Amino acid sequence: MNTKPQRGRTYRRMISSFLALQLVGAAVGMQAWASSDTAVSPSGVKTLSPEGAIQPTGPWNLGTRAGDHLYIAGMRGIDPKTNKLVADEEGRIRQAFLNMKLIAESEGATLRDATRLVVYVTDMYRYRPIVNKIQEELWGKGPYPPRTIIEVDRLNQDDIVEVEGTFYAPQKDSISPNGVKTLSPEGAIQPTGPWNLGTRAGDNIYVAGMRGIDPKTNKLIADEEGRIRQAFLNMKLIAESEGATLRDATRLVVYVTDMYRYRPIVNKIQEELWGKGPYPPRTIIEVDRLNQDDIAEVEGTFYAPLKKGNH
């Protein structure tokens, strides 16, 4: 008796059953992502999932509240009514900002309460002007939040733009209820678009992505080492205007367009400015493009507690 065909059929049925279970599991997983309930962690971090918002596309959530601060995941131009990407580019970018806005407003924040924006684009020349246009629509004449905009290789679903935001929304019992302060200290550079240099939110200072622009001329410094040094000095000036020092940095993100070429220079500059340390936490990543085809950009967060009675 030839048992090979039967064994083959049995094998195919096993494979089919396995694939069916995988599909069911995936469907259950997607449903779990879509129906994630609001939860609070043991330390008080609240997961945000407001009515009318988009559904997460994977094992992540839309945002969190931690004390007086809201952290919103990278938003894309997904229509929350259909959970599909908006077709036209300008509409899609606008929707990304609106998706972020909805989550912020669900916790009592407005766009004016944004303390930090990071915009990821897949084509700087094509999409940065649209991002600027949308921000001017939504923020009016400003003030605008600190912003970092970078070109990347790829976004999820081969999308074109993603927007990540941090907001300040004091709780009712907060000791610092006066809102976000926009920073524009004397001697600093001028913003190159609808964004501002930094913000103070309670005891924290958020500095936008700084580049090596000479504040005296508002032009990029020519030599590479001097330009990277100036980026750090521009950040330092804004932090110091609110009473912070470089040693008060709680987080740095450095964007470079060539890791092998510029990381050693970044390290050298940090050793100059911080001495023997301690150094702040740092993330350094290589990106496709920065504004004006620049080489490096530095974004910083600082801790500078307000004095009693000073708002």
PDB file of C-alpha atoms in Angstrom:
ATOM      1  CA  MET A   1       0.000   0.000   0.000  1.00  0.00           C
ATOM      2  CA  ASN A   2       1.351   3.442  -0.972  1.00  0.00           C
ATOM      3  CA  THR A   3       1.108   5.760   2.037  1.00  0.00           C
ATOM      4  CA  LYS A   4       3.067   8.714   0.564  1.00  0.00           C
ATOM      5  CA  PRO A   5       0.026  10.581  -0.855  1.00  0.00           C
ATOM      6  CA  GLN A   6      -1.833  10.185   2.445  1.00  0.00           C
ATOM      7  CA  ARG A   7       1.145  11.402   4.407  1.00  0.00           C
ATOM      8  CA  GLY A   8       1.360  14.358   2.041  1.00  0.00           C
ATOM      9  CA  ARG A   9      -2.310  15.208   2.561  1.00  0.00           C
ATOM     10  CA  THR A  10      -1.910  14.901   6.341  1.00  0.00           C
ATOM     11  CA  TYR A  11       1.103  17.207   6.229  1.00  0.00           C
ATOM     12  CA  ARG A  12      -0.779  19.758   4.148  1.00  0.00           C
ATOM     13  CA  ARG A  13      -3.733  19.658   6.559  1.00  0.00           C
ATOM     14  CA  MET A  14      -1.370  20.222   9.492  1.00  0.00           C
ATOM     15  CA  ILE A  15       0.195  23.186   7.729  1.00  0.00           C
ATOM     16  CA  SER A  16      -3.241  24.595   6.863  1.00  0.00           C
ATOM     17  CA  SER A  17      -4.376  24.221  10.478  1.00  0.00           C
ATOM     18  CA  PHE A  18      -1.216  25.919  11.697  1.00  0.00           C
ATOM     19  CA  LEU A  19      -1.663  28.833   9.306  1.00  0.00           C
ATOM     20  CA  ALA A  20      -5.300  29.168  10.327  1.00  0.00           C
ATOM     21  CA  LEU A  21      -4.262  29.349  13.971  1.00  0.00           C
ATOM     22  CA  GLN A  22      -1.657  31.959  13.070  1.00  0.00           C
ATOM     23  CA  LEU A  23      -4.281  34.069  11.285  1.00  0.00           C
ATOM     24  CA  VAL A  24      -6.681  33.768  14.207  1.00  0.00           C
ATOM     25  CA  GLY A  25      -3.892  34.733  16.586  1.00  0.00           C
ATOM     26  CA  ALA A  26      -3.006  37.711  14.415  1.00  0.00           C
ATOM     27  CA  ALA A  27      -6.650  38.775  14.304  1.00  0.00           C
ATOM     28  CA  VAL A  28      -6.943  38.441  18.063  1.00  0.00           C
ATOM     29  CA  GLY A  29      -3.724  40.418  18.436  1.00  0.00           C
ATOM     30  CA  MET A  30      -4.987  43.179  16.166  1.00  0.00           C
ATOM     31  CA  GLN A  31      -8.251  43.250  18.087  1.00  0.00           C
ATOM     32  CA  ALA A  32      -6.308  43.488  21.327  1.00  0.00           C
ATOM     33  CA  TRP A  33      -4.334  46.433  19.986  1.00  0.00           C
ATOM     34  CA  ALA A  34      -7.511  48.113  18.781  1.00  0.00           C
ATOM     35  CA  SER A  35      -9.419  47.637  22.026  1.00  0.00           C
ATOM     36  CA  SER A  36      -6.677  48.456  24.493  1.00  0.00           C
ATOM     37  CA  ASP A  37      -8.222  49.893  27.659  1.00  0.00           C
ATOM     38  CA  THR A  38      -6.909  52.882  29.549  1.00  0.00           C
ATOM     39  CA  ALA A  39      -4.630  51.628  32.308  1.00  0.00           C
ATOM     40  CA  VAL A  40      -2.374  53.056  34.997  1.00  0.00           C
ATOM     41  CA  SER A  41       1.028  51.593  35.814  1.00  0.00           C
ATOM     42  CA  PRO A  42       2.200  50.943  39.394  1.00  0.00           C
ATOM     43  CA  SER A  43       4.119  54.241  39.284  1.00  0.00           C
ATOM     44  CA  GLY A  44       1.172  56.198  37.928  1.00  0.00           C
ATOM     45  CA  VAL A  45       1.768  56.261  34.166  1.00  0.00           C
ATOM     46  CA  LYS A  46      -1.637  56.490  32.472  1.00  0.00           C
ATOM     47  CA  THR A  47      -2.121  54.952  29.024  1.00  0.00           C
ATOM     48  CA  LEU A  48      -4.189  57.160  26.708  1.00  0.00           C
ATOM     49  CA  SER A  49      -6.793  55.849  24.283  1.00  0.00           C
ATOM     50  CA  PRO A  50      -9.357  58.631  23.784  1.00  0.00           C
ATOM     51  CA  GLU A  51     -12.628  58.215  21.922  1.00  0.00           C
ATOM     52  CA  GLY A  52     -12.370  59.145  18.245  1.00  0.00           C
ATOM     53  CA  ALA A  53      -8.638  58.490  18.004  1.00  0.00           C
ATOM     54  CA  ILE A  54      -6.939  56.176  15.532  1.00  0.00           C
ATOM     55  CA  GLN A  55      -6.284  52.532  16.386  1.00  0.00           C
ATOM     56  CA  PRO A  56      -2.667  51.492  17.035  1.00  0.00           C
ATOM     57  CA  THR A  57      -1.206  49.431  14.179  1.00  0.00           C
ATOM     58  CA  GLY A  58       0.905  47.210  16.434  1.00  0.00           C
ATOM     59  CA  PRO A  59       1.872  46.474  20.050  1.00  0.00           C
ATOM     60  CA  TRP A  60       2.054  50.117  21.101  1.00  0.00           C
ATOM     61  CA  ASN A  61      -0.346  52.747  22.414  1.00  0.00           C
ATOM     62  CA  LEU A  62      -1.200  56.275  21.396  1.00  0.00           C
ATOM     63  CA  GLY A  63       0.154  58.129  24.375  1.00  0.00           C
ATOM     64  CA  THR A  64       0.801  58.321  28.095  1.00  0.00           C
ATOM     65  CA  ARG A  65       0.393  60.806  30.903  1.00  0.00           C
ATOM     66  CA  ALA A  66       3.222  60.865  33.453  1.00  0.00           C
ATOM     67  CA  GLY A  67       2.521  63.501  36.076  1.00  0.00           C
ATOM     68  CA  ASP A  68       2.041  66.827  34.305  1.00  0.00           C
ATOM     69  CA  HIS A  69       3.452  65.622  30.973  1.00  0.00           C
ATOM     70  CA  LEU A  70       1.857  63.900  27.990  1.00  0.00           C
ATOM     71  CA  TYR A  71       3.910  61.775  25.609  1.00  0.00           C
ATOM     72  CA  ILE A  72       2.278  61.046  22.261  1.00  0.00           C
ATOM     73  CA  ALA A  73       3.497  58.303  19.938  1.00  0.00           C
ATOM     74  CA  GLY A  74       4.493  59.049  16.351  1.00  0.00           C
ATOM     75  CA  MET A  75       1.250  59.970  14.603  1.00  0.00           C
ATOM     76  CA  ARG A  76       0.677  59.415  10.900  1.00  0.00           C
ATOM     77  CA  GLY A  77      -2.031  60.656   8.581  1.00  0.00           C
ATOM     78  CA  ILE A  78      -4.524  57.876   9.290  1.00  0.00           C
ATOM     79  CA  ASP A  79      -8.190  58.792   9.070  1.00  0.00           C
ATOM     80  CA  PRO A  80      -9.692  57.624  12.407  1.00  0.00           C
ATOM     81  CA  LYS A  81     -13.050  56.961  10.703  1.00  0.00           C
ATOM     82  CA  THR A  82     -11.596  54.407   8.290  1.00  0.00           C
ATOM     83  CA  ASN A  83      -8.205  53.581   9.863  1.00  0.00           C
ATOM     84  CA  LYS A  84      -6.693  54.092   6.407  1.00  0.00           C
ATOM     85  CA  LEU A  85      -4.115  56.629   5.265  1.00  0.00           C
ATOM     86  CA  VAL A  86      -5.475  59.850   3.772  1.00  0.00           C
ATOM     87  CA  ALA A  87      -4.702  59.791   0.056  1.00  0.00           C
ATOM     88  CA  ASP A  88      -3.334  63.256  -0.755  1.00  0.00           C
ATOM     89  CA  GLU A  89      -0.030  64.296   0.782  1.00  0.00           C
ATOM     90  CA  GLU A  90      -1.042  67.632   2.315  1.00  0.00           C
ATOM     91  CA  GLY A  91      -4.222  66.124   3.770  1.00  0.00           C
ATOM     92  CA  ARG A  92      -2.254  63.222   5.190  1.00  0.00           C
ATOM     93  CA  ILE A  93       0.277  65.468   6.908  1.00  0.00           C
ATOM     94  CA  ARG A  94      -2.515  67.652   8.295  1.00  0.00           C
ATOM     95  CA  GLN A  95      -4.249  64.530   9.632  1.00  0.00           C
ATOM     96  CA  ALA A  96      -1.067  63.425  11.413  1.00  0.00           C
ATOM     97  CA  PHE A  97      -1.046  66.709  13.344  1.00  0.00           C
ATOM     98  CA  LEU A  98      -4.790  66.477  13.998  1.00  0.00           C
ATOM     99  CA  ASN A  99      -4.399  62.946  15.367  1.00  0.00           C
ATOM    100  CA  MET A 100      -1.770  64.238  17.787  1.00  0.00           C
ATOM    101  CA  LYS A 101      -3.971  67.226  18.677  1.00  0.00           C
ATOM    102  CA  LEU A 102      -6.931  64.999  19.566  1.00  0.00           C
ATOM    103  CA  ILE A 103      -4.883  62.939  22.025  1.00  0.00           C
ATOM    104  CA  ALA A 104      -3.385  66.055  23.644  1.00  0.00           C
ATOM    105  CA  GLU A 105      -6.795  67.685  24.001  1.00  0.00           C
ATOM    106  CA  SER A 106      -8.218  64.548  25.628  1.00  0.00           C
ATOM    107  CA  GLU A 107      -5.999  65.367  28.617  1.00  0.00           C
ATOM    108  CA  GLY A 108      -6.647  69.112  28.660  1.00  0.00           C
ATOM    109  CA  ALA A 109      -3.663  70.250  26.592  1.00  0.00           C
ATOM    110  CA  THR A 110      -3.685  72.440  23.490  1.00  0.00           C
ATOM    111  CA  LEU A 111      -1.203  72.675  20.638  1.00  0.00           C
ATOM    112  CA  ARG A 112       0.239  75.716  22.409  1.00  0.00           C
ATOM    113  CA  ASP A 113       1.154  73.397  25.296  1.00  0.00           C
ATOM    114  CA  ALA A 114       3.532  71.354  23.109  1.00  0.00           C
ATOM    115  CA  THR A 115       7.017  71.307  24.611  1.00  0.00           C
ATOM    116  CA  ARG A 116       8.711  69.143  21.975  1.00  0.00           C
ATOM    117  CA  LEU A 117       7.968  67.990  18.430  1.00  0.00           C
ATOM    118  CA  VAL A 118       9.929  65.563  16.275  1.00  0.00           C
ATOM    119  CA  VAL A 119       8.856  65.313  12.628  1.00  0.00           C
ATOM    120  CA  TYR A 120      10.161  62.421  10.526  1.00  0.00           C
ATOM    121  CA  VAL A 121       9.926  62.868   6.746  1.00  0.00           C
ATOM    122  CA  THR A 122      11.058  60.698   3.851  1.00  0.00           C
ATOM    123  CA  ASP A 123      11.866  63.685   1.635  1.00  0.00           C
ATOM    124  CA  MET A 124      13.042  66.908   3.311  1.00  0.00           C
ATOM    125  CA  TYR A 125      12.672  69.119   0.246  1.00  0.00           C
ATOM    126  CA  ARG A 126       9.221  67.850  -0.639  1.00  0.00           C
ATOM    127  CA  TYR A 127       7.529  67.606   2.755  1.00  0.00           C
ATOM    128  CA  ARG A 128       9.166  70.217   5.012  1.00  0.00           C
ATOM    129  CA  PRO A 129       7.337  73.113   3.254  1.00  0.00           C
ATOM    130  CA  ILE A 130       4.023  71.270   3.732  1.00  0.00           C
ATOM    131  CA  VAL A 131       4.804  70.629   7.412  1.00  0.00           C
ATOM    132  CA  ASN A 132       5.561  74.350   7.837  1.00  0.00           C
ATOM    133  CA  LYS A 133       2.309  75.286   6.110  1.00  0.00           C
ATOM    134  CA  ILE A 134       0.254  72.965   8.336  1.00  0.00           C
ATOM    135  CA  GLN A 135       1.930  74.247  11.487  1.00  0.00           C
ATOM    136  CA  GLU A 136       1.211  77.835  10.482  1.00  0.00           C
ATOM    137  CA  GLU A 137      -2.439  76.837   9.989  1.00  0.00           C
ATOM    138  CA  LEU A 138      -2.727  75.108  13.346  1.00  0.00           C
ATOM    139  CA  TRP A 139      -0.570  77.388  15.517  1.00  0.00           C
ATOM    140  CA  GLY A 140      -1.421  80.643  13.731  1.00  0.00           C
ATOM    141  CA  LYS A 141       1.283  83.267  14.243  1.00  0.00           C
ATOM    142  CA  GLY A 142       2.784  81.309  17.148  1.00  0.00           C
ATOM    143  CA  PRO A 143       4.509  80.974  19.456  1.00  0.00           C
ATOM    144  CA  TYR A 144       5.580  77.650  17.979  1.00  0.00           C
ATOM    145  CA  PRO A 145       6.960  74.674  19.917  1.00  0.00           C
ATOM    146  CA  PRO A 146      10.563  73.442  19.727  1.00  0.00           C
ATOM    147  CA  ARG A 147      10.880  71.163  16.711  1.00  0.00           C
ATOM    148  CA  THR A 148      13.339  68.714  15.218  1.00  0.00           C
ATOM    149  CA  ILE A 149      12.728  67.616  11.617  1.00  0.00           C
ATOM    150  CA  ILE A 150      14.755  64.831  10.030  1.00  0.00           C
ATOM    151  CA  GLU A 151      14.709  62.807   6.828  1.00  0.00           C
ATOM    152  CA  VAL A 152      14.625  59.029   7.275  1.00  0.00           C
ATOM    153  CA  ASP A 153      14.850  56.042   4.941  1.00  0.00           C
ATOM    154  CA  ARG A 154      11.445  54.548   5.630  1.00  0.00           C
ATOM    155  CA  LEU A 155       8.352  54.844   7.799  1.00  0.00           C
ATOM    156  CA  ASN A 156       5.714  52.220   8.530  1.00  0.00           C
ATOM    157  CA  GLN A 157       3.573  51.328   5.469  1.00  0.00           C
ATOM    158  CA  ASP A 158       6.044  53.332   3.355  1.00  0.00           C
ATOM    159  CA  ASP A 159       4.426  56.475   4.743  1.00  0.00           C
ATOM    160  CA  ILE A 160       5.755  59.989   4.126  1.00  0.00           C
ATOM    161  CA  VAL A 161       5.574  61.806   7.491  1.00  0.00           C
ATOM    162  CA  GLU A 162       5.280  60.965  11.190  1.00  0.00           C
ATOM    163  CA  VAL A 163       4.875  63.450  14.062  1.00  0.00           C
ATOM    164  CA  GLU A 164       5.794  62.782  17.691  1.00  0.00           C
ATOM    165  CA  GLY A 165       4.864  65.211  20.469  1.00  0.00           C
ATOM    166  CA  THR A 166       5.367  65.979  24.152  1.00  0.00           C
ATOM    167  CA  PHE A 167       2.895  68.254  25.942  1.00  0.00           C
ATOM    168  CA  TYR A 168       2.595  69.950  29.310  1.00  0.00           C
ATOM    169  CA  ALA A 169      -0.818  69.608  30.951  1.00  0.00           C
ATOM    170  CA  PRO A 170      -0.667  70.246  34.700  1.00  0.00           C
ATOM    171  CA  GLN A 171      -2.969  68.178  36.824  1.00  0.00           C
ATOM    172  CA  LYS A 172      -5.411  70.078  39.019  1.00  0.00           C
ATOM    173  CA  ASP A 173      -3.307  69.555  42.115  1.00  0.00           C
ATOM    174  CA  SER A 174      -0.056  70.531  40.362  1.00  0.00           C
ATOM    175  CA  ILE A 175       2.245  73.008  42.103  1.00  0.00           C
ATOM    176  CA  SER A 176       3.145  74.527  38.701  1.00  0.00           C
ATOM    177  CA  PRO A 177      -0.179  75.314  37.004  1.00  0.00           C
ATOM    178  CA  ASN A 178       0.858  78.295  34.874  1.00  0.00           C
ATOM    179  CA  GLY A 179       1.465  76.545  31.575  1.00  0.00           C
ATOM    180  CA  VAL A 180       4.283  76.232  29.062  1.00  0.00           C
ATOM    181  CA  LYS A 181       6.716  79.124  28.660  1.00  0.00           C
ATOM    182  CA  THR A 182       8.228  79.693  25.221  1.00  0.00           C
ATOM    183  CA  LEU A 183      11.944  80.500  25.336  1.00  0.00           C
ATOM    184  CA  SER A 184      13.628  83.060  23.115  1.00  0.00           C
ATOM    185  CA  PRO A 185      16.665  84.359  25.022  1.00  0.00           C
ATOM    186  CA  GLU A 186      18.790  87.285  23.921  1.00  0.00           C
ATOM    187  CA  GLY A 187      21.767  86.242  21.808  1.00  0.00           C
ATOM    188  CA  ALA A 188      20.160  83.038  20.552  1.00  0.00           C
ATOM    189  CA  ILE A 189      19.669  82.017  16.927  1.00  0.00           C
ATOM    190  CA  GLN A 190      16.483  82.799  15.021  1.00  0.00           C
ATOM    191  CA  PRO A 191      14.116  79.886  14.233  1.00  0.00           C
ATOM    192  CA  THR A 192      14.153  78.886  10.551  1.00  0.00           C
ATOM    193  CA  GLY A 193      10.451  78.000  10.395  1.00  0.00           C
ATOM    194  CA  PRO A 194       7.228  77.733  12.419  1.00  0.00           C
ATOM    195  CA  TRP A 195       8.922  76.438  15.571  1.00  0.00           C
ATOM    196  CA  ASN A 196      10.611  77.952  18.609  1.00  0.00           C
ATOM    197  CA  LEU A 197      13.914  77.411  20.353  1.00  0.00           C
ATOM    198  CA  GLY A 198      12.695  75.915  23.579  1.00  0.00           C
ATOM    199  CA  THR A 199      10.098  75.698  26.307  1.00  0.00           C
ATOM    200  CA  ARG A 200       9.917  75.514  30.070  1.00  0.00           C
ATOM    201  CA  ALA A 201       7.245  73.193  31.462  1.00  0.00           C
ATOM    202  CA  GLY A 202       7.385  73.122  35.224  1.00  0.00           C
ATOM    203  CA  ASP A 203      10.902  72.111  36.232  1.00  0.00           C
ATOM    204  CA  ASN A 204      11.869  70.847  32.774  1.00  0.00           C
ATOM    205  CA  ILE A 205      13.393  72.676  29.822  1.00  0.00           C
ATOM    206  CA  TYR A 206      13.020  71.306  26.292  1.00  0.00           C
ATOM    207  CA  VAL A 207      15.394  72.644  23.633  1.00  0.00           C
ATOM    208  CA  ALA A 208      14.602  72.171  19.951  1.00  0.00           C
ATOM    209  CA  GLY A 209      17.057  70.514  17.592  1.00  0.00           C
ATOM    210  CA  MET A 210      19.976  72.941  17.442  1.00  0.00           C
ATOM    211  CA  ARG A 211      22.292  73.218  14.456  1.00  0.00           C
ATOM    212  CA  GLY A 212      25.600  74.977  14.013  1.00  0.00           C
ATOM    213  CA  ILE A 213      24.154  78.369  13.117  1.00  0.00           C
ATOM    214  CA  ASP A 214      26.162  81.419  14.164  1.00  0.00           C
ATOM    215  CA  PRO A 215      23.687  83.606  16.118  1.00  0.00           C
ATOM    216  CA  LYS A 216      25.537  86.744  14.953  1.00  0.00           C
ATOM    217  CA  THR A 217      24.930  86.021  11.268  1.00  0.00           C
ATOM    218  CA  ASN A 218      22.182  83.357  11.351  1.00  0.00           C
ATOM    219  CA  LYS A 219      24.283  81.367   8.885  1.00  0.00           C
ATOM    220  CA  LEU A 220      25.836  77.927   9.234  1.00  0.00           C
ATOM    221  CA  ILE A 221      29.455  77.829  10.342  1.00  0.00           C
ATOM    222  CA  ALA A 222      31.639  76.594   7.498  1.00  0.00           C
ATOM    223  CA  ASP A 223      33.975  74.024   9.083  1.00  0.00           C
ATOM    224  CA  GLU A 224      32.471  70.814  10.377  1.00  0.00           C
ATOM    225  CA  GLU A 225      33.977  70.732  13.871  1.00  0.00           C
ATOM    226  CA  GLY A 226      33.127  74.387  14.456  1.00  0.00           C
ATOM    227  CA  ARG A 227      29.582  73.807  13.262  1.00  0.00           C
ATOM    228  CA  ILE A 228      28.988  70.863  15.590  1.00  0.00           C
ATOM    229  CA  ARG A 229      30.493  72.792  18.496  1.00  0.00           C
ATOM    230  CA  GLN A 230      28.179  75.722  17.747  1.00  0.00           C
ATOM    231  CA  ALA A 231      25.137  73.416  17.791  1.00  0.00           C
ATOM    232  CA  PHE A 232      25.992  72.426  21.372  1.00  0.00           C
ATOM    233  CA  LEU A 233      26.719  76.052  22.321  1.00  0.00           C
ATOM    234  CA  ASN A 234      23.348  77.152  20.919  1.00  0.00           C
ATOM    235  CA  MET A 235      21.666  74.532  23.099  1.00  0.00           C
ATOM    236  CA  LYS A 236      23.769  75.586  26.094  1.00  0.00           C
ATOM    237  CA  LEU A 237      22.727  79.235  25.759  1.00  0.00           C
ATOM    238  CA  ILE A 238      19.020  78.390  25.838  1.00  0.00           C
ATOM    239  CA  ALA A 239      19.407  76.059  28.828  1.00  0.00           C
ATOM    240  CA  GLU A 240      21.421  78.671  30.741  1.00  0.00           C
ATOM    241  CA  SER A 241      18.777  81.324  30.093  1.00  0.00           C
ATOM    242  CA  GLU A 242      16.530  79.294  32.444  1.00  0.00           C
ATOM    243  CA  GLY A 243      19.172  78.556  35.046  1.00  0.00           C
ATOM    244  CA  ALA A 244      20.307  75.151  33.801  1.00  0.00           C
ATOM    245  CA  THR A 245      23.836  74.037  32.987  1.00  0.00           C
ATOM    246  CA  LEU A 246      25.077  71.320  30.664  1.00  0.00           C
ATOM    247  CA  ARG A 247      25.419  69.092  33.740  1.00  0.00           C
ATOM    248  CA  ASP A 248      21.632  69.458  34.180  1.00  0.00           C
ATOM    249  CA  ALA A 249      20.938  67.711  30.860  1.00  0.00           C
ATOM    250  CA  THR A 250      18.655  64.716  31.382  1.00  0.00           C
ATOM    251  CA  ARG A 251      18.484  63.609  27.762  1.00  0.00           C
ATOM    252  CA  LEU A 252      20.328  64.306  24.498  1.00  0.00           C
ATOM    253  CA  VAL A 253      19.474  63.155  20.991  1.00  0.00           C
ATOM    254  CA  VAL A 254      22.110  63.769  18.327  1.00  0.00           C
ATOM    255  CA  TYR A 255      21.203  63.344  14.656  1.00  0.00           C
ATOM    256  CA  VAL A 256      24.088  62.990  12.181  1.00  0.00           C
ATOM    257  CA  THR A 257      24.189  62.318   8.459  1.00  0.00           C
ATOM    258  CA  ASP A 258      27.374  60.219   8.666  1.00  0.00           C
ATOM    259  CA  MET A 259      27.941  58.183  11.836  1.00  0.00           C
ATOM    260  CA  TYR A 260      31.562  57.276  11.130  1.00  0.00           C
ATOM    261  CA  ARG A 261      32.551  60.804  10.175  1.00  0.00           C
ATOM    262  CA  TYR A 262      30.703  62.903  12.768  1.00  0.00           C
ATOM    263  CA  ARG A 263      30.331  60.739  15.883  1.00  0.00           C
ATOM    264  CA  PRO A 264      34.034  61.156  16.810  1.00  0.00           C
ATOM    265  CA  ILE A 265      33.635  64.937  16.471  1.00  0.00           C
ATOM    266  CA  VAL A 266      30.486  64.889  18.625  1.00  0.00           C
ATOM    267  CA  ASN A 267      32.382  62.895  21.263  1.00  0.00           C
ATOM    268  CA  LYS A 268      35.291  65.326  21.162  1.00  0.00           C
ATOM    269  CA  ILE A 269      32.989  68.346  21.597  1.00  0.00           C
ATOM    270  CA  GLN A 270      31.147  66.709  24.491  1.00  0.00           C
ATOM    271  CA  GLU A 271      34.431  65.941  26.227  1.00  0.00           C
ATOM    272  CA  GLU A 272      35.390  69.611  25.814  1.00  0.00           C
ATOM    273  CA  LEU A 273      32.094  70.924  27.187  1.00  0.00           C
ATOM    274  CA  TRP A 274      31.390  68.335  29.918  1.00  0.00           C
ATOM    275  CA  GLY A 275      35.029  67.726  30.879  1.00  0.00           C
ATOM    276  CA  LYS A 276      35.537  64.342  32.498  1.00  0.00           C
ATOM    277  CA  GLY A 277      31.804  63.986  33.083  1.00  0.00           C
ATOM    278  CA  PRO A 278      29.441  62.733  34.258  1.00  0.00           C
ATOM    279  CA  TYR A 279      27.854  62.838  30.810  1.00  0.00           C
ATOM    280  CA  PRO A 280      24.107  62.902  30.108  1.00  0.00           C
ATOM    281  CA  PRO A 281      22.159  60.004  28.572  1.00  0.00           C
ATOM    282  CA  ARG A 282      22.527  60.249  24.795  1.00  0.00           C
ATOM    283  CA  THR A 283      21.046  58.721  21.678  1.00  0.00           C
ATOM    284  CA  ILE A 284      22.950  59.265  18.432  1.00  0.00           C
ATOM    285  CA  ILE A 285      21.467  58.161  15.128  1.00  0.00           C
ATOM    286  CA  GLU A 286      22.340  58.504  11.453  1.00  0.00           C
ATOM    287  CA  VAL A 287      19.599  60.048   9.321  1.00  0.00           C
ATOM    288  CA  ASP A 288      19.255  60.579   5.596  1.00  0.00           C
ATOM    289  CA  ARG A 289      18.944  64.346   5.622  1.00  0.00           C
ATOM    290  CA  LEU A 290      18.711  67.376   7.887  1.00  0.00           C
ATOM    291  CA  ASN A 291      17.371  70.829   7.099  1.00  0.00           C
ATOM    292  CA  GLN A 292      19.603  72.770   4.671  1.00  0.00           C
ATOM    293  CA  ASP A 293      21.508  69.531   4.057  1.00  0.00           C
ATOM    294  CA  ASP A 294      23.182  70.035   7.419  1.00  0.00           C
ATOM    295  CA  ILE A 295      25.479  67.473   9.057  1.00  0.00           C
ATOM    296  CA  ALA A 296      24.375  67.354  12.716  1.00  0.00           C
ATOM    297  CA  GLU A 297      21.540  68.442  14.987  1.00  0.00           C
ATOM    298  CA  VAL A 298      21.366  68.287  18.785  1.00  0.00           C
ATOM    299  CA  GLU A 299      18.186  68.166  20.862  1.00  0.00           C
ATOM    300  CA  GLY A 300      18.265  68.436  24.658  1.00  0.00           C
ATOM    301  CA  THR A 301      16.094  68.172  27.765  1.00  0.00           C
ATOM    302  CA  PHE A 302      17.226  69.810  31.008  1.00  0.00           C
ATOM    303  CA  TYR A 303      16.131  69.877  34.635  1.00  0.00           C
ATOM    304  CA  ALA A 304      16.040  73.287  36.316  1.00  0.00           C
ATOM    305  CA  PRO A 305      13.634  73.387  39.285  1.00  0.00           C
ATOM    306  CA  LEU A 306      11.634  76.555  39.698  1.00  0.00           C
ATOM    307  CA  LYS A 307      12.357  78.464  42.891  1.00  0.00           C
ATOM    308  CA  LYS A 308       9.532  78.710  45.401  1.00  0.00           C
ATOM    309  CA  GLY A 309       7.147  81.472  44.436  1.00  0.00           C
ATOM    310  CA  ASN A 310       8.672  81.741  40.925  1.00  0.00           C
ATOM    311  CA  HIS A 311       6.323  80.706  38.091  1.00  0.00           C
TER     312      HIS A 311
END
